[in-house]
PDB file of C-alpha atoms in Angstrom:
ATOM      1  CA  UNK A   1     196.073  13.097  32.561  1.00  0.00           C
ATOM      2  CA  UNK A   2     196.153  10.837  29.617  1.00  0.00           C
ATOM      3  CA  UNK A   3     192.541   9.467  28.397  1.00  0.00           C
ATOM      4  CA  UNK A   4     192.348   6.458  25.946  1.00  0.00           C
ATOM      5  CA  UNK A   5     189.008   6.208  23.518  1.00  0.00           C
ATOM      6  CA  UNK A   6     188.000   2.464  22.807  1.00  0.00           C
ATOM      7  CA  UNK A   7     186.827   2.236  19.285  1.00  0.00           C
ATOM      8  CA  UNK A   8     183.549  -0.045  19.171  1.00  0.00           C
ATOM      9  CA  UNK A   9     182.377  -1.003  15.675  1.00  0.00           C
ATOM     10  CA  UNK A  10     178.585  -1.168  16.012  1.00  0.00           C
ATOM     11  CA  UNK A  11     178.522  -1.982  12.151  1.00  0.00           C
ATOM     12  CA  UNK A  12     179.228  -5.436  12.242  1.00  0.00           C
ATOM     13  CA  UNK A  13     177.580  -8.499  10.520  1.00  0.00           C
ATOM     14  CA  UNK A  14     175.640  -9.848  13.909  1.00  0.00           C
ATOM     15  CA  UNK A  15     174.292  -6.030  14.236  1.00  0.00           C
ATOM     16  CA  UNK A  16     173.472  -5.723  10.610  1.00  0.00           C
ATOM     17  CA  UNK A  17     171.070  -8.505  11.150  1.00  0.00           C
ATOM     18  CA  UNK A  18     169.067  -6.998  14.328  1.00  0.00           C
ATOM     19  CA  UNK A  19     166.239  -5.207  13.073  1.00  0.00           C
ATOM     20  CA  UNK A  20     165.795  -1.254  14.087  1.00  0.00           C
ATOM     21  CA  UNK A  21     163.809  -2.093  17.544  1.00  0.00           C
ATOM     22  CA  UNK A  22     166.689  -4.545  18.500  1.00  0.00           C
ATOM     23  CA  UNK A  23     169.418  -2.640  17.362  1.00  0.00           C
ATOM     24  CA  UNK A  24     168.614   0.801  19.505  1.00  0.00           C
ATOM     25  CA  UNK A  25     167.709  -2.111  22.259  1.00  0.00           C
ATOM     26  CA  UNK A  26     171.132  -3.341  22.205  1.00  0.00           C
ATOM     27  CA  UNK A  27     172.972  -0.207  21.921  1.00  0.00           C
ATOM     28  CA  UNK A  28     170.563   1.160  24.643  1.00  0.00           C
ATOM     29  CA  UNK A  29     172.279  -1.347  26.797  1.00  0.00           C
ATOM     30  CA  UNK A  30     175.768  -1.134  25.889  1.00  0.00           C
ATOM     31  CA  UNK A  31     175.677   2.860  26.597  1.00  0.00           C
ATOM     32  CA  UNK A  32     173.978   2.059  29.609  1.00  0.00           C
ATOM     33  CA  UNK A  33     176.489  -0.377  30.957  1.00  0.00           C
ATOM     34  CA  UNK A  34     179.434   2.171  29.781  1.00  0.00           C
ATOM     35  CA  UNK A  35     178.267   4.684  31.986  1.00  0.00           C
ATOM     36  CA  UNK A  36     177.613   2.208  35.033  1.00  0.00           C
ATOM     37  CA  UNK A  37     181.339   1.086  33.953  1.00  0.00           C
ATOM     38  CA  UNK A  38     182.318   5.041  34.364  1.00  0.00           C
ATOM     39  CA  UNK A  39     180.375   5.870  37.699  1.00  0.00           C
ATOM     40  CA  UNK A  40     177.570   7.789  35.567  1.00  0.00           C
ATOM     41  CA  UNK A  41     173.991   6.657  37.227  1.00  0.00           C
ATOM     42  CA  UNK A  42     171.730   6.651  34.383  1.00  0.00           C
ATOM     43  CA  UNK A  43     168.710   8.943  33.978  1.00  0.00           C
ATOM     44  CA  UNK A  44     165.503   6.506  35.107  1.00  0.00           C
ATOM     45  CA  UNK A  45     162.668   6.506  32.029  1.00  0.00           C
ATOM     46  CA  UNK A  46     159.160   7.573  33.367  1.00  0.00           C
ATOM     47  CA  UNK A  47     155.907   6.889  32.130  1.00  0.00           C
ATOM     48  CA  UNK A  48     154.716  10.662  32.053  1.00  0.00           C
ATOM     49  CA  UNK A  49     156.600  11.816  29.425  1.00  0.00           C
ATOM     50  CA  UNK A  50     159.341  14.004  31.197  1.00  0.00           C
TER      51      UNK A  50
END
């Protein structure tokens, strides 16, 4: 079985300009959305620190 990798360039101008908080924010989401996209469910955050 042949798998393809998608090359993402998270360097770009528009990131460049996010500050730290946004930028983990944003690619928070995206990974988050890739593994809905690939049938992963993704791990709940909890207040109690586990």
């Amino acid at each position: 079985m042949l798998t393809q990798q998608l090359s993402m360039p998270l360097d770009t101008p528009q990131m460049r300009g996010l500050s730290d908080a946004e930028r983990s924010a944003a690619v928070g989401r995206l990974a988050t959305l890739l593994m809905a996209a690939a049938g992963i469910a993704a791990k709940e955050a909890s207040d109690d620190g586990q």
